[in-house]
XYZ file of C-alpha atoms in Angstrom:
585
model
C 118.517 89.686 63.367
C 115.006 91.144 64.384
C 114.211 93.866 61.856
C 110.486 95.202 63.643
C 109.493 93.889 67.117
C 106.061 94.073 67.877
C 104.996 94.437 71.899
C 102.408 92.352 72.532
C 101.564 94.540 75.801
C 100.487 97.887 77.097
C 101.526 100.839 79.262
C 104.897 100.563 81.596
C 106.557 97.278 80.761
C 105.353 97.727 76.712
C 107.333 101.320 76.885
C 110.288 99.571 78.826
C 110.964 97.109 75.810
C 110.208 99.512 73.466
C 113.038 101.647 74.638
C 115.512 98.431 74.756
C 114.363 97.575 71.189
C 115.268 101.111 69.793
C 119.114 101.145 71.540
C 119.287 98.203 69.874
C 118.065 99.488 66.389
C 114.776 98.160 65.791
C 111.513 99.092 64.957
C 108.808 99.000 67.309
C 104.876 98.269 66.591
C 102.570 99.278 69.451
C 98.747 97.444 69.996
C 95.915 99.123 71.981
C 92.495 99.491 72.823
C 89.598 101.573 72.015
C 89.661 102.286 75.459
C 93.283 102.602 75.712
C 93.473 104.889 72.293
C 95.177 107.599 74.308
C 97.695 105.034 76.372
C 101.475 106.629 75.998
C 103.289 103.257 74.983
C 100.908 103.695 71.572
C 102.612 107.293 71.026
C 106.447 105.582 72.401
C 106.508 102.961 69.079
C 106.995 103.714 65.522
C 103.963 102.254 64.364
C 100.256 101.467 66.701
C 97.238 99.626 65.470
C 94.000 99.447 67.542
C 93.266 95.488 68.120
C 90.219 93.810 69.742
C 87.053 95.966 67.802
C 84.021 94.412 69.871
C 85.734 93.018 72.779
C 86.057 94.444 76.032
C 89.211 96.267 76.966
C 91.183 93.626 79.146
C 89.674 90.739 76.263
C 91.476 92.768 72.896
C 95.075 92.690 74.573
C 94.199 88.753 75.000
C 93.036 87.839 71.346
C 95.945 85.698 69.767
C 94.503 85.910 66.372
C 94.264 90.077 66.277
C 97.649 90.176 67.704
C 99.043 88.047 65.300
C 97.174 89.706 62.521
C 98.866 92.943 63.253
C 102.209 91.318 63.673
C 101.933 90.083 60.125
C 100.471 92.810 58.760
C 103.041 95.123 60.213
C 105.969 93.525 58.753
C 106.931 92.619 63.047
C 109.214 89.659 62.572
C 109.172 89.334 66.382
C 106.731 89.312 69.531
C 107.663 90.354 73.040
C 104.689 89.540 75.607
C 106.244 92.212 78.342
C 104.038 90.828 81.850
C 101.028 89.402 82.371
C 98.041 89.256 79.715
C 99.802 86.586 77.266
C 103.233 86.412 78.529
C 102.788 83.150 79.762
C 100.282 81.331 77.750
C 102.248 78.795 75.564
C 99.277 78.367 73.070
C 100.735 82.238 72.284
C 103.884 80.702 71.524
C 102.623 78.256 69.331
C 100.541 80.517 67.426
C 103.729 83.176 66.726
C 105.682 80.048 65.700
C 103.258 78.834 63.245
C 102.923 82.318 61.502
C 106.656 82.236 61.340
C 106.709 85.269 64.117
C 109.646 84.430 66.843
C 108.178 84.916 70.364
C 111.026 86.620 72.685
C 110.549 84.310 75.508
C 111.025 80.415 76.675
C 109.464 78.274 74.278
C 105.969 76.502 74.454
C 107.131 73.372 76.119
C 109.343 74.888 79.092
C 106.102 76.840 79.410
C 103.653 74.465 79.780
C 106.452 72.621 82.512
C 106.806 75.773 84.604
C 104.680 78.189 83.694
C 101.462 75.640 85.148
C 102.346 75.987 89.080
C 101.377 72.727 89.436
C 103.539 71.223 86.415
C 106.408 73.497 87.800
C 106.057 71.672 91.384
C 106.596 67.913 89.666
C 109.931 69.740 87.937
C 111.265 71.210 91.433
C 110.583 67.606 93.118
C 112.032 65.415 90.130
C 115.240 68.306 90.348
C 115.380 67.384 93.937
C 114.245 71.364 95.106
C 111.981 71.227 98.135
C 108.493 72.452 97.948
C 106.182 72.892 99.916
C 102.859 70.298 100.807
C 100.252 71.058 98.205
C 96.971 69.424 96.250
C 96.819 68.642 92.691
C 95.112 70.890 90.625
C 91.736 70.839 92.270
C 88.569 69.415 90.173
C 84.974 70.229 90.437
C 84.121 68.080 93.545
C 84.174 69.885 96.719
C 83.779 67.085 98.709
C 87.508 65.770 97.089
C 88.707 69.288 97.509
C 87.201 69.210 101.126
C 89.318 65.733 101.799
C 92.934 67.223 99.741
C 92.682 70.191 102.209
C 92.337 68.842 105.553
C 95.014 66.056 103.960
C 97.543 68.982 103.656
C 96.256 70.971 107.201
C 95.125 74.380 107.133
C 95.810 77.524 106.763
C 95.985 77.386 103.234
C 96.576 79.265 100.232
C 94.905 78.584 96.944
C 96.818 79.808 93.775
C 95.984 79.918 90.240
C 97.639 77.397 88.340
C 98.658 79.825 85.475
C 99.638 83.317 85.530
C 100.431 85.857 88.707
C 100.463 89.065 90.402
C 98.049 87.893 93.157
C 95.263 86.611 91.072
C 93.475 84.292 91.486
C 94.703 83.610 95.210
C 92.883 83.637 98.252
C 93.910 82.412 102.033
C 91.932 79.711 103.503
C 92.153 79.592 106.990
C 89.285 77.089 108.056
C 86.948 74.703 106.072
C 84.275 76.910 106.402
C 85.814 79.535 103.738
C 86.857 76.678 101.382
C 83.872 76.519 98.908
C 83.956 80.347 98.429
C 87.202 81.130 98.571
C 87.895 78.766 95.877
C 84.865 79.774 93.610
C 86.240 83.416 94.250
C 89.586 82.695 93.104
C 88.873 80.963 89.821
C 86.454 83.723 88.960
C 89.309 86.061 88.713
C 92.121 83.795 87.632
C 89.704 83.216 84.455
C 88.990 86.598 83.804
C 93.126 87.761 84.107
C 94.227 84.569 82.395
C 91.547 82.832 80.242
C 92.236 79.843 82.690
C 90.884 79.693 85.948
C 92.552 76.474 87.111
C 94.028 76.531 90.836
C 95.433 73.604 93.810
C 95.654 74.324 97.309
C 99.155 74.637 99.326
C 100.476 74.662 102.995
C 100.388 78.618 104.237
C 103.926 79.122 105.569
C 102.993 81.939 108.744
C 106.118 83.564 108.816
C 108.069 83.414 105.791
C 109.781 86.012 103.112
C 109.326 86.081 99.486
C 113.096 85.671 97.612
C 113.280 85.151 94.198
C 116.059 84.465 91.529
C 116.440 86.075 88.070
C 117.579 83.563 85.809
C 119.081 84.349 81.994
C 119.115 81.004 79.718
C 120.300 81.043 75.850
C 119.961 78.595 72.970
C 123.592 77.559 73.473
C 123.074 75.502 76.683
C 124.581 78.706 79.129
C 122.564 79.689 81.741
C 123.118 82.252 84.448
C 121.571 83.695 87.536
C 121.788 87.428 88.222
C 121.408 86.713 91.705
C 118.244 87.211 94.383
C 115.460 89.798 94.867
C 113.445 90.518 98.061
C 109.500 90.759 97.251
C 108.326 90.293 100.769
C 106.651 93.417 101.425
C 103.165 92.796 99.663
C 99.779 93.722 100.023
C 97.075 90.779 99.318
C 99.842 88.454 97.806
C 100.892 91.826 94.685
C 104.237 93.114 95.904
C 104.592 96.669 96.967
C 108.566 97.013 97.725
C 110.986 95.045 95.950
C 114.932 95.219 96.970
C 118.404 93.224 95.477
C 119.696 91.775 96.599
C 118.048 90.230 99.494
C 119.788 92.513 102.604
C 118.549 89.985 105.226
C 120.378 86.929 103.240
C 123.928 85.323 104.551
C 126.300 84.438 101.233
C 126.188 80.880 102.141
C 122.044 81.545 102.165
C 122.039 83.490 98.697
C 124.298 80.914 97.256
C 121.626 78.420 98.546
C 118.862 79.749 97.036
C 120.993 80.569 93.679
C 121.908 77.395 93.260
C 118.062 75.610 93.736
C 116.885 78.142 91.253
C 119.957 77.138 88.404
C 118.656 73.243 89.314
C 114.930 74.160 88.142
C 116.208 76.169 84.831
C 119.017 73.197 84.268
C 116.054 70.756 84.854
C 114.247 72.259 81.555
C 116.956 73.670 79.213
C 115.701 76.902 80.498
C 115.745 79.741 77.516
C 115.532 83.676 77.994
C 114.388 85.330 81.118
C 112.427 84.041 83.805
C 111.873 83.901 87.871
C 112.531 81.057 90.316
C 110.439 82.076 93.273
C 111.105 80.934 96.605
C 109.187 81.257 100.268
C 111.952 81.362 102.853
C 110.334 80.097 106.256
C 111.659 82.763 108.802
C 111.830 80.155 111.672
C 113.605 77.513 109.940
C 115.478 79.172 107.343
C 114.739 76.812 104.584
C 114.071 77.793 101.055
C 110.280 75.886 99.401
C 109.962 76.362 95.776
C 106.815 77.992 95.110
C 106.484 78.564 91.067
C 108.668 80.143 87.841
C 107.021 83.032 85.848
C 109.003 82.709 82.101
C 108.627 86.274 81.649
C 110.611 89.344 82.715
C 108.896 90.543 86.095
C 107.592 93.826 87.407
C 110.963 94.374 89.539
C 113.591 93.044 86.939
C 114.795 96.481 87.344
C 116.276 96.160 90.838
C 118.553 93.140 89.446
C 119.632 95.655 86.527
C 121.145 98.095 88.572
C 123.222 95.959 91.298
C 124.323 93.697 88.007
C 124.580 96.222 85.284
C 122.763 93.944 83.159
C 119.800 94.731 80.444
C 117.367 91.936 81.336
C 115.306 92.776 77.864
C 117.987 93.791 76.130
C 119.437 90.300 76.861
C 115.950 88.902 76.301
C 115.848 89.995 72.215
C 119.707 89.281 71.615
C 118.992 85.701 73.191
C 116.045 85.060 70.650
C 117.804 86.119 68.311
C 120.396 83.345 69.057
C 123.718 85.268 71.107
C 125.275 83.241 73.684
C 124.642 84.573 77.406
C 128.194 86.190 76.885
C 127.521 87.980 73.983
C 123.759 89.113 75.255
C 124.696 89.990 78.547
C 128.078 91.750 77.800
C 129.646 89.267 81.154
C 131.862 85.804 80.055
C 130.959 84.111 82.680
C 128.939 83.148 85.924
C 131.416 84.033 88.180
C 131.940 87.084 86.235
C 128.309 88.096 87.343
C 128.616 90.958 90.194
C 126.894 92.960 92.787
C 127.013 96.242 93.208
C 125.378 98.422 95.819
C 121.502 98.059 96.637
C 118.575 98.593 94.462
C 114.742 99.235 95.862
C 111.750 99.373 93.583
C 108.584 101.114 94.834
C 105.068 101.062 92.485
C 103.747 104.037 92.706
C 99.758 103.776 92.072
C 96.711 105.425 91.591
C 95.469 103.550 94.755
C 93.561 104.935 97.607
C 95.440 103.741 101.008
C 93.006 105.116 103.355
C 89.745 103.505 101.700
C 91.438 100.482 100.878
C 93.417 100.764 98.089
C 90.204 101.277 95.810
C 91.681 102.507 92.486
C 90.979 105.871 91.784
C 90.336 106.608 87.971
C 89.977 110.119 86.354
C 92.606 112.919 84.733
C 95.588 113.599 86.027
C 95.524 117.642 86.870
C 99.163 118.175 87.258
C 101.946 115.486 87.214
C 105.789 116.160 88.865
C 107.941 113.551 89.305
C 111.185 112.564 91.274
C 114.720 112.958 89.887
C 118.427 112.639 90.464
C 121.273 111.245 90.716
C 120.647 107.139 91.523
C 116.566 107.089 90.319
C 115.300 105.415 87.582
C 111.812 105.854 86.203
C 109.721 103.643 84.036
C 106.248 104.777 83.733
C 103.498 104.207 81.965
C 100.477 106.885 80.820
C 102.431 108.943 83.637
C 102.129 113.314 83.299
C 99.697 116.208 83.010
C 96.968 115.641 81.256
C 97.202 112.029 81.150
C 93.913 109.936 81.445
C 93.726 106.654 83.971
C 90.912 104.317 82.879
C 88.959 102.200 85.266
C 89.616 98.971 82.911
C 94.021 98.457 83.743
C 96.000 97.776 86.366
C 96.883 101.032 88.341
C 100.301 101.066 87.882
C 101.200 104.850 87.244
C 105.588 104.707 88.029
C 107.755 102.304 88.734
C 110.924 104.482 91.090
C 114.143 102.554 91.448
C 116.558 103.516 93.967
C 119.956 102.775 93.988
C 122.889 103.352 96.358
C 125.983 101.297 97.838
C 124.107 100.392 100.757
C 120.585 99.512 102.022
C 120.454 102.454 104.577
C 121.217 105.347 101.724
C 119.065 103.787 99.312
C 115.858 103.804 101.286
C 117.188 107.301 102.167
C 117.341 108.046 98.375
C 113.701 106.389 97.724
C 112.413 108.790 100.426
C 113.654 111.820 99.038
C 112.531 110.994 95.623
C 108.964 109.908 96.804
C 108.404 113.253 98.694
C 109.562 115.300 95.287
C 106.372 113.744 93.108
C 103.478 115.982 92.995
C 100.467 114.335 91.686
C 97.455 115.393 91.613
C 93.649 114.745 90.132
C 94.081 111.381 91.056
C 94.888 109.590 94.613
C 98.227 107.895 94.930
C 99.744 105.678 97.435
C 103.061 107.721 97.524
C 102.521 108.958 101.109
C 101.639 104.980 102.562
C 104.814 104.077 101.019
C 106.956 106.922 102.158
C 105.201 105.795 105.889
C 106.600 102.199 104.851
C 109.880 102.740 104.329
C 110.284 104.593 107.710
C 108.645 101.813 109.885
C 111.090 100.091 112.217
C 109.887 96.314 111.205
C 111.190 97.293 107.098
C 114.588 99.198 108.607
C 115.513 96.014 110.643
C 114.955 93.546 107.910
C 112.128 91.604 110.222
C 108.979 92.078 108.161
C 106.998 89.088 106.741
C 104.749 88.858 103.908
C 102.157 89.690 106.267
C 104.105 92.709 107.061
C 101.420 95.547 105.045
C 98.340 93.310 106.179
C 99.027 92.869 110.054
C 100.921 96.121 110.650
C 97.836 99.326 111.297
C 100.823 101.931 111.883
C 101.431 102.180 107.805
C 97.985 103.649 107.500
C 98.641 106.550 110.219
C 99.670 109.351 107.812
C 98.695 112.565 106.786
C 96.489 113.264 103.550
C 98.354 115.666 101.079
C 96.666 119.411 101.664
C 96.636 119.608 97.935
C 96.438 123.722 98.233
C 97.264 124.547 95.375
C 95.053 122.602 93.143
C 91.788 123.627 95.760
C 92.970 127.294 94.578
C 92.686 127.018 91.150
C 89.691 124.755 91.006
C 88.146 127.999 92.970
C 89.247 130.226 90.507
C 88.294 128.396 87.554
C 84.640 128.155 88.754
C 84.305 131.682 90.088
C 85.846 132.370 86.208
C 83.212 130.426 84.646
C 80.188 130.015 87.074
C 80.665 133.878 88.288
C 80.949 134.298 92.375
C 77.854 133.390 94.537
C 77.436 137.214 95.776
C 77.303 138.446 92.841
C 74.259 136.563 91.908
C 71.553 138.668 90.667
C 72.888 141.930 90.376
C 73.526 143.794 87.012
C 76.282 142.677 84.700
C 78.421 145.572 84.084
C 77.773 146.393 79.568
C 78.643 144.198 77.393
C 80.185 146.470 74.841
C 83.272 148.991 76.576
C 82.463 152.763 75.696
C 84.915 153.883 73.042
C 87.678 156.224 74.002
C 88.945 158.939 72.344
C 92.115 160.634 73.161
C 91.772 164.510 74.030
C 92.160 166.985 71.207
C 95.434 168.881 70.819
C 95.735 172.476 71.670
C 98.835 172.692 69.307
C 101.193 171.147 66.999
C 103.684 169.279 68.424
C 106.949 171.596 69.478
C 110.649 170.099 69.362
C 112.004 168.258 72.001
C 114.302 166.349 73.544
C 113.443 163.276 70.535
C 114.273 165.285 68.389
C 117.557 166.343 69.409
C 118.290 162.251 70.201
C 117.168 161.703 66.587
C 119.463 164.253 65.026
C 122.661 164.931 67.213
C 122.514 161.536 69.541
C 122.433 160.707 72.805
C 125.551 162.739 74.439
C 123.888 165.765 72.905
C 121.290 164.693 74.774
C 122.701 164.213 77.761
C 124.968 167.396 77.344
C 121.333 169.411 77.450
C 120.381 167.877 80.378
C 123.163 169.412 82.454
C 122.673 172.660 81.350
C 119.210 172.895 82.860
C 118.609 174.565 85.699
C 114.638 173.754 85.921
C 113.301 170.041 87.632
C 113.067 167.440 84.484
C 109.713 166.115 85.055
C 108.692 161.966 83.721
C 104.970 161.086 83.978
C 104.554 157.910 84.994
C 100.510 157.699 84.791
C 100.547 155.274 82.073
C 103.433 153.021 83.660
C 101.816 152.896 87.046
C 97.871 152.504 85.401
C 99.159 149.423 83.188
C 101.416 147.605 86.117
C 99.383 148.459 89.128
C 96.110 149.155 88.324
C 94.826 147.684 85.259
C 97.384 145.021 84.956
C 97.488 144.051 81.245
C 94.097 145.522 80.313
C 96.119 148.724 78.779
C 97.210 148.013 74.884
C 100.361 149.092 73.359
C 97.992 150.704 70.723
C 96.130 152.738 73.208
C 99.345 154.337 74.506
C 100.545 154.971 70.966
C 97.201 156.187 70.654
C 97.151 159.118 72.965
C 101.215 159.818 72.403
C 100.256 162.237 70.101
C 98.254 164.397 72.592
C 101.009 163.900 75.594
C 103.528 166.216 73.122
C 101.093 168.236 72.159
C 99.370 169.150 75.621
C 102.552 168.558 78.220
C 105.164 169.749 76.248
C 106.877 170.647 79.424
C 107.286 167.141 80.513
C 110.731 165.849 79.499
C 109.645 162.170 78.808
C 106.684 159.977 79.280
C 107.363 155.997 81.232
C 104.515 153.912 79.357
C 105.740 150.342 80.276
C 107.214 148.729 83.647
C 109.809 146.181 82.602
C 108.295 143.082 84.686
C 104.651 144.132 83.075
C 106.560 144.158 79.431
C 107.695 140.489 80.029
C 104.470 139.201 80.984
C 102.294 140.977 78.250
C 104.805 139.606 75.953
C 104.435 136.071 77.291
């Protein structure tokens, strides 16, 4: 039994497991950056230590030996990599296993067989899963790379051989963009995963992106928690994910199901990972396109149609539960759907000058609630800084509902709730999105965001509000621009004096309050045959004309001189209620 897991991760997904790990009694232990020192998932854990001192801020979250020296020094008797960075680099695993650390994940060698896309192709074909026509992984010749390509036939699509998310792959569509597509593409896939190795593979024009959630313990048992739609992407990162798939026949989902238990049967699969299929719209039929042993960005769309904690599951499996006991289900068949789940990410991206990042503080932060939405954010609320160095991930929202039409109708309504502001977002392109007729018929491709101009016709938020107070501020600090040059009123206010009394004080009405009550009180006002008179010079001076400028101590002040001088008036008002309340505040 884990005692302190340490989360070998940052921001959204290193929150997420830190969450799981604490319902589940353990300690957390939090890594981050100098440039991430003010990151919420260090403040979420029990215990943070800065890594990486001298390295860049992408380059400290990838050191093995600095996270491992934490993890020991820490006490962490376990490692979850969350997604991305490490997650799937099995030299990771081997380094946690010789410092005696358990690594909540598959283990080195099912790693090195699926999580290399190329490996994880010569699994699918041994299993007998169809793929689709692809290269080896390409060498440093581009005359061979020149002769592979026009082997397979273009278009084509280069993809990194390790890691995800879009890096790393670039559409090819004639030899002329081979040599620098392919130079582009390792460029990035070395600088997001230390290894910048890539093969080329047959672009499939029309086709959807389905992929399986599979759950594998140490026991043998393996389950699948059924099928997720990614199709809607932008520049191969998904943007919308939904489960399960609404487009999908049952005879098609338990197709596609059943390939993905064949590829984690073919390896002994262990813990959580992805089967991930293309589905060619015209033909129908399913190609294997890689396995990410990890938990994924949208593993929370398959928790709420199976009721399942994916990385809850994930630490009970490492630490050695059957599938039964981990998942709280007996069986396969046991595993059920319920409803409809939609993800949207919600980023600091920039739809209309496209989808730059936008970096900076966020002003004022208000986000969606209510009955069926989940949040999982990262550095996500008022005040919160977004560096230019990380992903721009600010909120996952996941919808969920008992049937695809009321859940997008539920992700709408929660979209158009978030405020946020000192930073762009992409909340209103997404809102645009899920209104567009190709997403409500079920007939987009993965081309959908890329081909489709209409998603970018939408209006920019006003932002009034925020405009207003920047004003104010400035005109506060800077002074107002027609005001310039003329004299500044003294810097020292004249001291006031109240007037002198004419007299001692007489008896009054206080008096009588003091010594006989109020019904005596009351008792003299019905005898009188004269007007009662109240001054309200004070009340209306403090509330309407020098709003809170007037001190309780200057009205105590001049009290004294009121009785003295105005002894006919029968009582003084010196506060309005409403300006009471505020003062106080």
């Amino acid at each position: 039994m884990f005692n302190k897991i340490l989360v070998a991760n940052r921001g959204e997904i290193a929150i997420r497991v830190m969450r799981a790990a604490n319902e589940l009694g353990k300690k957390t232990v939090a890594v981050y950056a100098e440039e991430d020192k003010l990151g919420l998932h260090r403040f979420k854990a029990d215990e943070a230590y800065r890594i990486g001192a001298g390295l860049g801020p992408v380059a400290a979250y990838l050191s093995i030996p600095e996270i491992i020296r934490v993890a020991k020094e820490s006490g962490a008797d376990a490692i979850h990599p969350g997604y991305g960075l490490l997650s799937e680099n099995p030299d990771f695993v081997d380094a946690c296993v010789a410092a005696g650390i358990t690594f909540i994940g598959p283990s080195a060698d099912t790693m090195r067989a699926l999580g290399d896309k190329a490996s994880a192709r010569r699994v699918a074909i041994k299993a007998g899963v169809p793929v689709i026509p692809a290269t080896e992984v390409l060498g440093d010749d581009m005359d061979a790379i020149r002769l592979e390509a026009a082997e397979i036939g273009y278009p084509l699509m280069l993809k990194a051989s390790w890691g995800g998310g879009g890096r790393g792959m670039r559409p090819i569509n004639n030899p002329d963009e081979l040599p620098e597509k392919v130079r582009e593409g390792r460029r990035e896939a070395e600088a997001a995963f230390g290894n910048g190795e890539g093969y080329l593979e047959k672009m499939i024009l029309r086709a959807r992106h389905v992929e399986v959630q599979l759950l594998g313990d140490s026991h043998g048992g393996l389950y699948h928690l059924y099928e997720r739609d990614c199709t809607v992407q932008r520049r191969n990162q998904k943007v919308v994910e939904r489960a399960p798939a609404p487009y999908l026949t049952q005879a098609q989902r338990d197709e596609v199901c059943g390939l993905a238990l064949k590829i984690g049967q073919a390896v002994g699969y262990r813990n959580a990972g992805t089967v991930e299929f293309l589905m060619d719209m015209d033909s129908e039929q399913f190609y294997f396109i890689e396995v990410n042993p990890r938990v994924q960005v949208e593993h929370t769309v398959t928790e709420e149609v199976t009721g399942i904690d994916i990385v809850q599951s994930q630490i009970l499996i490492a630490e050695g539960a059957t599938l039964a006991q981990a998942t709280g289900v007996p069986s396969q068949s046991e595993v059920r759907l319920n409803g409809h789940a939609l993800q949207c990410r919600v980023t600091t991206e920039d739809p209309l000058n496209n989808f730059i990042p936008d970096y900076g503080r966020i002003t004022a932060y208000r986000s969606a609630t209510g009955n069926g939405i989940r949040l999982d954010g990262g550095t996500a609320y008022s005040g919160g800084v977004i560096t230019r160095y990380y992903d721009s991930l600010l909120v996952k929202v996941t919808a969920h509902a008992q049937t695809p039409e009321k859940v997008i109708a539920r992700m709408d309504r929660a979209l158009r709730e978030f405020r946020v502001r000192g930073v762009a977002t992409n909340i209103e392109f997404v809102i645009n999105l899920l209104k567009h007729p190709t997403f409500l018929d079920d007939s987009y491709t993965t081309k959908f965001i890329d081909t489709t101009d209409d998603l970018f016709r939408f209006d920019k938020p006003q932002d009034r509000a925020t405009k207003i107070l920047t004003y104010i501020a400035d005109i506060s600090v800077n002074g107002h621009p027609e005001t310039a040059g003329r004299a500044q009123p003294p810097a020292d206010a004249r001291s006031l004096t109240p007037p002198q009394r004419k007299a001692d004080p007489l008896p009054g009405t206080r008096q009588l309050l003091e010594e006989k009550g109020a019904k005596a009180v009351a008792d003299w006002m019905l005898d009188q045959k004269q007007l009662l008179i109240t001054d309200t010079s004070m009340r209306d001076g403090h509330q309407s004309l020098l709003a809170t400028r007037m001190r309780s101590l200057d009205m105590i002040r001049v009290a004294p001189s009121y009785a003295a001088n105005l002894p006919g008036l029968f009582s003084v008002e010196c506060w309005g209620g409403a300006t009471f309340d505020v003062a106080y505040r």
